[in-house]
Coordinates of C-alpha atoms in Angstrom, one line a residue:
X347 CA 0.0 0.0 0.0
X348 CA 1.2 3.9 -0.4
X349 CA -0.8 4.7 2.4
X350 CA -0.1 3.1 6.4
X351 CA 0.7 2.5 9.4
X352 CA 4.2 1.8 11.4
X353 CA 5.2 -0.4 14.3
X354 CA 2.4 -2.5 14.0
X355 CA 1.8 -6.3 13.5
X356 CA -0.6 -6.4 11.1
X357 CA 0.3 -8.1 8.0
X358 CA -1.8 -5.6 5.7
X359 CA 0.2 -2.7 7.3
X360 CA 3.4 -4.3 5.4
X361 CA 4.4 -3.0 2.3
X362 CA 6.1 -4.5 -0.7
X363 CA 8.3 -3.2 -2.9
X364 CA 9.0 -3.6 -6.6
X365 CA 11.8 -2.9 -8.9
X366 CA 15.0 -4.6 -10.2
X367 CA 18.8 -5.3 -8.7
X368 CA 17.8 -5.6 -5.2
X369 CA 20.1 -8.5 -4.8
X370 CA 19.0 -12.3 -3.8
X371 CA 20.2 -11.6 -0.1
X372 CA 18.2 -8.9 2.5
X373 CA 19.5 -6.3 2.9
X374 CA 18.4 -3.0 4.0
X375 CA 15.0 -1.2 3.5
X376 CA 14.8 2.5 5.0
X377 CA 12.3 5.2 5.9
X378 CA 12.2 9.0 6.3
X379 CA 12.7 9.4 10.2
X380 CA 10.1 10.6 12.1
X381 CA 11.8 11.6 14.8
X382 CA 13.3 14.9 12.9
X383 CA 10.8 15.3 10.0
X384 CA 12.4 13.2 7.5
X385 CA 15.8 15.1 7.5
X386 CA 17.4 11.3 7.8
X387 CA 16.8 7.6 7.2
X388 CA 16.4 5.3 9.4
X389 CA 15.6 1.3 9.4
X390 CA 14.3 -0.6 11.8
X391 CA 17.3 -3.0 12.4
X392 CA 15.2 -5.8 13.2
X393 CA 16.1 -8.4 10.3
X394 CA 13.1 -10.4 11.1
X395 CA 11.1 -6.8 9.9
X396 CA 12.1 -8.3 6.3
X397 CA 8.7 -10.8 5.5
X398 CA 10.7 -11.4 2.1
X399 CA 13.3 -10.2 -0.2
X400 CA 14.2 -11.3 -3.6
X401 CA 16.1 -9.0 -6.5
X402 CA 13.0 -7.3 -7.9
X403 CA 10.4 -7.5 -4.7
X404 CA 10.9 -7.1 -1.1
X405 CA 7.9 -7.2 1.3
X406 CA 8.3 -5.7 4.8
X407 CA 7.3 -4.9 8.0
X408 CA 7.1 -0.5 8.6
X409 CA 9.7 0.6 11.1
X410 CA 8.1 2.3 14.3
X411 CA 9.9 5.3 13.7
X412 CA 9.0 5.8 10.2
X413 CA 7.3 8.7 9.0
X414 CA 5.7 10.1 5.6
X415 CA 8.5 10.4 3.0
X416 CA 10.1 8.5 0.4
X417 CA 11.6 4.8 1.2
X418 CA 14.9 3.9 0.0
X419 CA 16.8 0.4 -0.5
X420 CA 20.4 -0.4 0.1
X421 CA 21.0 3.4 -0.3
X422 CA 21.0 3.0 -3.4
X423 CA 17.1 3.0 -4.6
X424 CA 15.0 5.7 -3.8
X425 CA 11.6 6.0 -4.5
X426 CA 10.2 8.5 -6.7
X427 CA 7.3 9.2 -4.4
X428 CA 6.3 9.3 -0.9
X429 CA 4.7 6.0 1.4
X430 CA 2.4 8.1 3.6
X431 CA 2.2 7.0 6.9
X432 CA -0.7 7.8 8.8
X433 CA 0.2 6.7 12.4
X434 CA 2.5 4.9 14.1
X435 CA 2.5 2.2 17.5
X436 CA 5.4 1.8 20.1
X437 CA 6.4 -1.8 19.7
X438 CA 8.4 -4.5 21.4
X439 CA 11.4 -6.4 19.7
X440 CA 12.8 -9.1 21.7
X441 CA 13.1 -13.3 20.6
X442 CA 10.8 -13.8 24.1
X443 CA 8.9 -16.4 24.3
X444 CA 9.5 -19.3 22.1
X445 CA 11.0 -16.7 19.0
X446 CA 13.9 -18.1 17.2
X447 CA 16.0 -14.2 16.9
X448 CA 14.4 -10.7 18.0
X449 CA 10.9 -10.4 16.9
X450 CA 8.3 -7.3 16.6
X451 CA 5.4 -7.8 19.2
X452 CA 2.9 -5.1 20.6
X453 CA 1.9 -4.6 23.7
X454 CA -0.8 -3.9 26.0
X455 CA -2.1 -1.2 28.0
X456 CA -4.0 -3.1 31.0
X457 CA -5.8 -2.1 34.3
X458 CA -3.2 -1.5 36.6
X459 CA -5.2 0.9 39.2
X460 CA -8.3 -1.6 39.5
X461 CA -10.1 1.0 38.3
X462 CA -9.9 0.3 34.3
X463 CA -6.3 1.9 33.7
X464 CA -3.2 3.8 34.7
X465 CA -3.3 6.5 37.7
X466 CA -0.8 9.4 36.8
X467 CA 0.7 11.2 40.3
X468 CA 1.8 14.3 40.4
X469 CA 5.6 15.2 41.9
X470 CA 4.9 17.2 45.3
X471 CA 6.2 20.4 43.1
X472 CA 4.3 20.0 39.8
X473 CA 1.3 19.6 42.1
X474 CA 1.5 23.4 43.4
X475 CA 1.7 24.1 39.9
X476 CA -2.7 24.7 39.6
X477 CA -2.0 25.9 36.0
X478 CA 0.4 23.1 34.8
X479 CA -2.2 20.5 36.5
X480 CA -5.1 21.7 34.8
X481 CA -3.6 21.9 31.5
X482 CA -2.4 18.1 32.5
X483 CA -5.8 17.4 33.1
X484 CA -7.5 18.9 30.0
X485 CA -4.9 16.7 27.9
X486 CA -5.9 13.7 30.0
X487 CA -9.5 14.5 29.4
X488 CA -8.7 15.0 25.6
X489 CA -7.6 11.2 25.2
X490 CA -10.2 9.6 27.3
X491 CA -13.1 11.8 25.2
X492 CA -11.4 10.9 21.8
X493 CA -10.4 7.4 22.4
X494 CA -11.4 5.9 25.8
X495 CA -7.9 5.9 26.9
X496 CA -8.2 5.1 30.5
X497 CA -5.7 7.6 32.3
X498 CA -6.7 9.4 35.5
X499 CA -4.9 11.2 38.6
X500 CA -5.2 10.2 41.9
X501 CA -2.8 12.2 44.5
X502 CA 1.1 13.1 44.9
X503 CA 4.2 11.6 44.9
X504 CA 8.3 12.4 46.0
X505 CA 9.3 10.9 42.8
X506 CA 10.6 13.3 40.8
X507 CA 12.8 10.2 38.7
X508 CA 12.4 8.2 35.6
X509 CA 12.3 4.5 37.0
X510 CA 10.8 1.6 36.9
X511 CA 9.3 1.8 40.5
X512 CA 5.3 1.4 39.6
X513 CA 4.5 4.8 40.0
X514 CA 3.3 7.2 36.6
X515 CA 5.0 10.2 37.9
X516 CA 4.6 13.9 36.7
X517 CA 6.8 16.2 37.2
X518 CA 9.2 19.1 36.3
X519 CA 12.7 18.3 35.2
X520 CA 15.8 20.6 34.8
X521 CA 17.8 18.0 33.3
X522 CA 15.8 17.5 30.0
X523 CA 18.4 18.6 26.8
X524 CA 18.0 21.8 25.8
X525 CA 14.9 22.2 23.1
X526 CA 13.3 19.3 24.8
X527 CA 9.4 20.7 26.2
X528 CA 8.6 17.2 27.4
X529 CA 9.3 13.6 27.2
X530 CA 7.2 10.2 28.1
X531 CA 9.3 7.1 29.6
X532 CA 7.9 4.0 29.5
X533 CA 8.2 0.6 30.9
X534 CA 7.1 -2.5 29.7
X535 CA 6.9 -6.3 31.3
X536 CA 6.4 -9.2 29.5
X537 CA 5.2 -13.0 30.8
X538 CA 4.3 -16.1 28.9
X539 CA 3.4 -19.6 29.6
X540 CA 5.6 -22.0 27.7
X541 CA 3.3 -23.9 24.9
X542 CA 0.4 -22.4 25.7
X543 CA 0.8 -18.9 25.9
X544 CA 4.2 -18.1 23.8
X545 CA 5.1 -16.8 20.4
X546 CA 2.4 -13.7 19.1
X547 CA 0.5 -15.0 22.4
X548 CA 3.0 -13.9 24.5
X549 CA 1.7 -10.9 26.8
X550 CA 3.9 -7.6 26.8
X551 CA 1.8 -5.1 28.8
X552 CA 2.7 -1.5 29.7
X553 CA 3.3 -1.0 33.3
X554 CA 4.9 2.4 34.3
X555 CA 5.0 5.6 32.6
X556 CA 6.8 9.2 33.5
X557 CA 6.1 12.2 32.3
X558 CA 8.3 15.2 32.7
X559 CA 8.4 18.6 31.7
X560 CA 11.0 21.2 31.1
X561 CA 10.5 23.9 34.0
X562 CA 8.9 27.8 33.2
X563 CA 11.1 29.1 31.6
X564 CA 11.1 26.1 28.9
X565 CA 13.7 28.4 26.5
X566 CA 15.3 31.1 27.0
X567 CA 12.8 34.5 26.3
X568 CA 10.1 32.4 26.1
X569 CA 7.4 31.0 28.2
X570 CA 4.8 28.5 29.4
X571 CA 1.7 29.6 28.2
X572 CA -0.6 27.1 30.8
X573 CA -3.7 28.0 28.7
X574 CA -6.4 27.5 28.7
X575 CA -5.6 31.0 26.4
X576 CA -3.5 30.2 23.3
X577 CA 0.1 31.0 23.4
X578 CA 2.0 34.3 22.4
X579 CA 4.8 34.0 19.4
X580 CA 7.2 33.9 22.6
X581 CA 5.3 31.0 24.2
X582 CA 5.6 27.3 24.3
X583 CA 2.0 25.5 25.0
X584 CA 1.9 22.9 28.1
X585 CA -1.5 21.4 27.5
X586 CA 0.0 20.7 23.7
X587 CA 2.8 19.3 25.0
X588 CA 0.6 17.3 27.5
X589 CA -1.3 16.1 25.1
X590 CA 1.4 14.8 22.4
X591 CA 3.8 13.3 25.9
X592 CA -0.2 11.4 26.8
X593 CA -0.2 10.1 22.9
X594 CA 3.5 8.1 23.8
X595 CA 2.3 7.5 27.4
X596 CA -0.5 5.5 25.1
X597 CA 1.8 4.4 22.6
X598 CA 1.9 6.4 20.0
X599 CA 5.2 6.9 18.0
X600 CA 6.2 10.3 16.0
X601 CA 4.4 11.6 12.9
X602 CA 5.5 13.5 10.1
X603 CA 3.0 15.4 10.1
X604 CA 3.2 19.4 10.8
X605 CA 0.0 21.0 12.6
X606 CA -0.9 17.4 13.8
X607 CA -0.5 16.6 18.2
X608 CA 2.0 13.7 17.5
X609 CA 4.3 15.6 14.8
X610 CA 7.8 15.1 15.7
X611 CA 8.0 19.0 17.0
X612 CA 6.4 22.2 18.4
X613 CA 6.6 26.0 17.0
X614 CA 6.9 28.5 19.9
X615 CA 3.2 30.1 19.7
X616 CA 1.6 27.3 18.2
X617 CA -1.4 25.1 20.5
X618 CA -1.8 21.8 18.8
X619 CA -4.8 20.3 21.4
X620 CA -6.9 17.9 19.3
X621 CA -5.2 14.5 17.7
X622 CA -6.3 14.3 14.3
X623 CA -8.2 11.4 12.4
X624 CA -5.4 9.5 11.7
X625 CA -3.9 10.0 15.2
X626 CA -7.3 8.6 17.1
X627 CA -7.4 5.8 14.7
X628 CA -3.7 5.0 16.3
X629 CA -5.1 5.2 19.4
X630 CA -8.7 3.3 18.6
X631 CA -6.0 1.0 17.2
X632 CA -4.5 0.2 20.3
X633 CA -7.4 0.6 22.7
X634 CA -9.0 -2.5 20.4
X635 CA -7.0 -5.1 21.1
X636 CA -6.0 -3.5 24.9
X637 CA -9.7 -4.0 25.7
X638 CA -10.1 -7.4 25.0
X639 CA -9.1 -10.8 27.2
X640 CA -5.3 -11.6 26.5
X641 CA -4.3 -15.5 26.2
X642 CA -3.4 -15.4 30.1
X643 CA -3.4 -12.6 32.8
X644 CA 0.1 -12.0 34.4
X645 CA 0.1 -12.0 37.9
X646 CA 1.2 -8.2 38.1
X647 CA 0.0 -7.0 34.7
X648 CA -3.7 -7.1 36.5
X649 CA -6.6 -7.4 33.3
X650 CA -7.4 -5.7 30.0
X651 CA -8.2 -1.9 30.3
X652 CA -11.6 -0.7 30.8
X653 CA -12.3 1.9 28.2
X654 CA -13.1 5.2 29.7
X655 CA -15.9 8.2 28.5
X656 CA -15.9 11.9 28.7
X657 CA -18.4 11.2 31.9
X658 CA -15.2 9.2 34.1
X659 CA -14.5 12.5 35.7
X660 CA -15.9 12.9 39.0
X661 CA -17.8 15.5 38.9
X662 CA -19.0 18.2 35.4
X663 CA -18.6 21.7 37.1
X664 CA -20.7 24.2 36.2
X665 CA -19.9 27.0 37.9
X666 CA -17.6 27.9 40.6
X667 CA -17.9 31.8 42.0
X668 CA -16.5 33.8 45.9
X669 CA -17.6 36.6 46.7
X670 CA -17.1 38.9 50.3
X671 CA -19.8 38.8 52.5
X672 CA -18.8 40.5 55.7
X673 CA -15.1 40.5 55.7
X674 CA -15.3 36.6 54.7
X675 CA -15.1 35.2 51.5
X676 CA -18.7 32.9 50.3
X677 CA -17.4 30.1 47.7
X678 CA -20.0 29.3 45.5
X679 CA -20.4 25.5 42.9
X680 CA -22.5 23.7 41.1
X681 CA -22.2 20.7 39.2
X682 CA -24.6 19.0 36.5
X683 CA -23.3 15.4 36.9
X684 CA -21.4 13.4 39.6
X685 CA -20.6 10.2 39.2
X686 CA -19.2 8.0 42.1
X687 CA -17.9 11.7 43.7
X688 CA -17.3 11.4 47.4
X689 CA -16.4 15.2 48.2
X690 CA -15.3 18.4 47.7
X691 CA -11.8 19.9 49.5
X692 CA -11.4 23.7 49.3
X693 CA -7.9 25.2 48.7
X694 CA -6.5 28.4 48.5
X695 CA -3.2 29.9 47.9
X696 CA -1.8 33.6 48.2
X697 CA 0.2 33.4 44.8
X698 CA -2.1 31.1 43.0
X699 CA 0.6 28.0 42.5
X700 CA 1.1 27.0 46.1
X701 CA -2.3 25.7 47.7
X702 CA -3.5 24.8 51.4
X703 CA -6.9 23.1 52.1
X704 CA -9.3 25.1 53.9
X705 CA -12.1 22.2 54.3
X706 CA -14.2 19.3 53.2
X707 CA -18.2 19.7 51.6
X708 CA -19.4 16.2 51.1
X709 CA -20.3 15.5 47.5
X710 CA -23.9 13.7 45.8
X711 CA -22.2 11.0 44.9
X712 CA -24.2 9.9 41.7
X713 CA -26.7 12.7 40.0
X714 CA -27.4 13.9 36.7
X715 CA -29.1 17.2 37.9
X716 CA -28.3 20.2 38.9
X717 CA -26.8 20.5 42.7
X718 CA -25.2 23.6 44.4
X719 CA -22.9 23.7 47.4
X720 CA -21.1 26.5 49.0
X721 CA -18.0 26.7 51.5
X722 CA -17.6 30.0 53.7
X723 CA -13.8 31.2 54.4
X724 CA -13.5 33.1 57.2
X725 CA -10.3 34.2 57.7
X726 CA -9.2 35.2 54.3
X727 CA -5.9 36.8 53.6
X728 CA -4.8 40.0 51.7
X729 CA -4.6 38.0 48.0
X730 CA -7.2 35.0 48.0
X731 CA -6.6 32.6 45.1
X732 CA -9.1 29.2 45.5
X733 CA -9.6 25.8 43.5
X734 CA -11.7 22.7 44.2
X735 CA -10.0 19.3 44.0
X736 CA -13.3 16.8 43.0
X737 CA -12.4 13.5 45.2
X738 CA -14.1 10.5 43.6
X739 CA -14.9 7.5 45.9
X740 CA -11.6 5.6 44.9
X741 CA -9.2 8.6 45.8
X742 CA -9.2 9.7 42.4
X743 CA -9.2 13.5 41.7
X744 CA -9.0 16.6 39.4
X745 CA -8.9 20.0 39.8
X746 CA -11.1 22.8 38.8
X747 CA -9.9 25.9 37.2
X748 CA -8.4 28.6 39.7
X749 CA -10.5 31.1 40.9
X750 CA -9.1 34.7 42.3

């Protein structure tokens, strides 16, 4: 086909190749990289990713990190036009389990929180970050509405490391190379059960991710621009960054695709917030075979994920408003659907990033109409910044938007 996909298993994703003076032995097919807009080639390097190879046809497997662009063979052939490449999956190569040399395999996303998915926390210092968390949270949102990818929050951690420790932690990270907004490090496990679940049935699941983030300033004379306003020309946008870090978090590879979330790179003053067509079909993709019963269920990979909808927040705010009332400060909410909320905890900050709790207001719990709730603070100081963190009954949180 001129038109598909890379990193996958699928044997209609392959593509064949026709011409003359290959050569009888394999050698070497190779892509337009994705990870710097086609400026290089790249192969995969897996010799197994070669189906077949004779001197005038050669049928292969897409490398993961291929992008839109013209393929070449043996450096020598090039082709004369481009093998568009709509989207492209995060695979596994490795000869486990029963695999005679290194063989591509996908893997799964599973339900490691017992609650359908993966529970992101935040680092102890990202967390006092209200505008960096909410623009976390509109990304997260953005993948669960789009393609049921089942990623939530639920509290704070001290890990402010990549490892493979169990915890999906978020957080801001001097050390990133310079130019670098963001990046997503994953972890993966695999298990199989020797003639019965080996070979293509073997199970490779995801089970960590970390997320970090260049600190404000992300580049010299420029900015974070938080949203949920677009950026200036000398701003860098967090929620767009989010959002394309969540797409690898999910396993999405790069794209060569510019304007699109999972293109290889991001313009200062550009907000790239929705994944295209081609980019949900990636993720519908993987959230089709991570939703259904694998051969066996590894004893730490718990089950298959639990596709999510736009409703698996909480609580849908509606409004959220103070206003003084005899030197105190009346807080003001109302929500038009809870689902499985246990409460409401007030906190306020003086400089709107680090945040105290004030108090507790006990939620509905599950209702589709319209309920109101208010929180009196009485001893309010000179500059009053508040926010609502919605507590679901598993621990599970988000944030509303900050109100001063």
């Amino acid at each position: 086909p001129a038109t598909t996909n890379a990193g996958t298993i699928n044997p209609s994703d392959n593509i064949t190749i026709t011409g003359s003076g290959f050569g009888a032995a394999a050698g070497t097919v190779y892509f337009s990289n994705a990870d710097d807009g086609g400026a290089t080639l790249i192969s995969s390097g897996v010799a197994s990713d070669i189906i077949s190879w004779s001197d005038g046809s050669i049928t292969a497997k897409v490398a993961r990190g291929a992008g839109t662009g013209p393929i070449n063979v043996n450096g020598s052939f090039t082709s004369p036009g481009n093998l568009t490449v709509n989207y492209a999956h995060l695979d596994i190569n490795s000869s486990f389990s029963g695999f005679g040399s290194s063989t591509r395999q996908r893997y799964y996303l599973r339900n490691l929180n017992s609650a359908g998915g993966y529970t992101f926390l935040y680092e102890t210092g990202f967390s006092g970050n209200a505008p960096a968390v909410a623009a976390f949270e509109r990304a997260l949102e953005t993948w669960r509405c789009s393609a049921g990818v089942n990623f939530v929050t639920g509290g704070t951690t001290s890990t402010a490391t990549v490892s493979a420790d169990g915890t999906n932690a978020v957080f801001f990270d001097a050390s990133l190379p310079s130019g670098v907004l963001g990046r997503a490090t994953s972890q993966y496990s695999g298990s199989a059960i020797p003639g019965v679940c080996d070979l293509s049935n073997t199970v490779w699941w995801l089970s960590g991710v970390d997320v970090q983030f260049t600190p404000d300033p992300p580049f010299p004379g420029y900015t974070w621009q938080f949203g949920p306003g677009s950026p200036s020309g000398t701003q860098f946008d967090f929620e767009s960054v989010s959002v394309h870090e969540l797409g690898h978090a999910l396993g999405l590879g790069h794209r060569i695709a510019l304007g699109d979330v999972m293109h290889y790179a991001l313009s200062n003053g550009a907000a790239v917030r929705t994944p295209s067509a081609t980019e949900i079909a990636g993720a519908n993709a993987k959230m089709a075979y991570s939703t259904v019963a694998t051969c066996f269920n590894p004893g730490s990979s718990g089950t298959q994920m639990t596709a999510a909808t736009c409703s698996s927040l909480p609580v849908t705010m509606l409004d959220f408003t103070g206003a003084a009332v005899n030197k105190n400060i009346l807080l003001k909410w109302s929500t038009v659907h809870e689902q499985n909320a246990r409460n409401f905890e007030l906190e306020r900050s003086a400089d709107g990033r680090s945040f105290h709790m004030l108090g507790t207001v006990n939620a509905a719990g599950n209702s589709n109409t319209e309920r109101s709730y208010s929180y009196t603070d009485i001893k309010p100081g000179e500059n009053n910044y508040y926010r609502l963190k919605m507590v679901d009954a598993d621990g599970g949180y988000v944030y509303s938007e900050t109100y001063l």
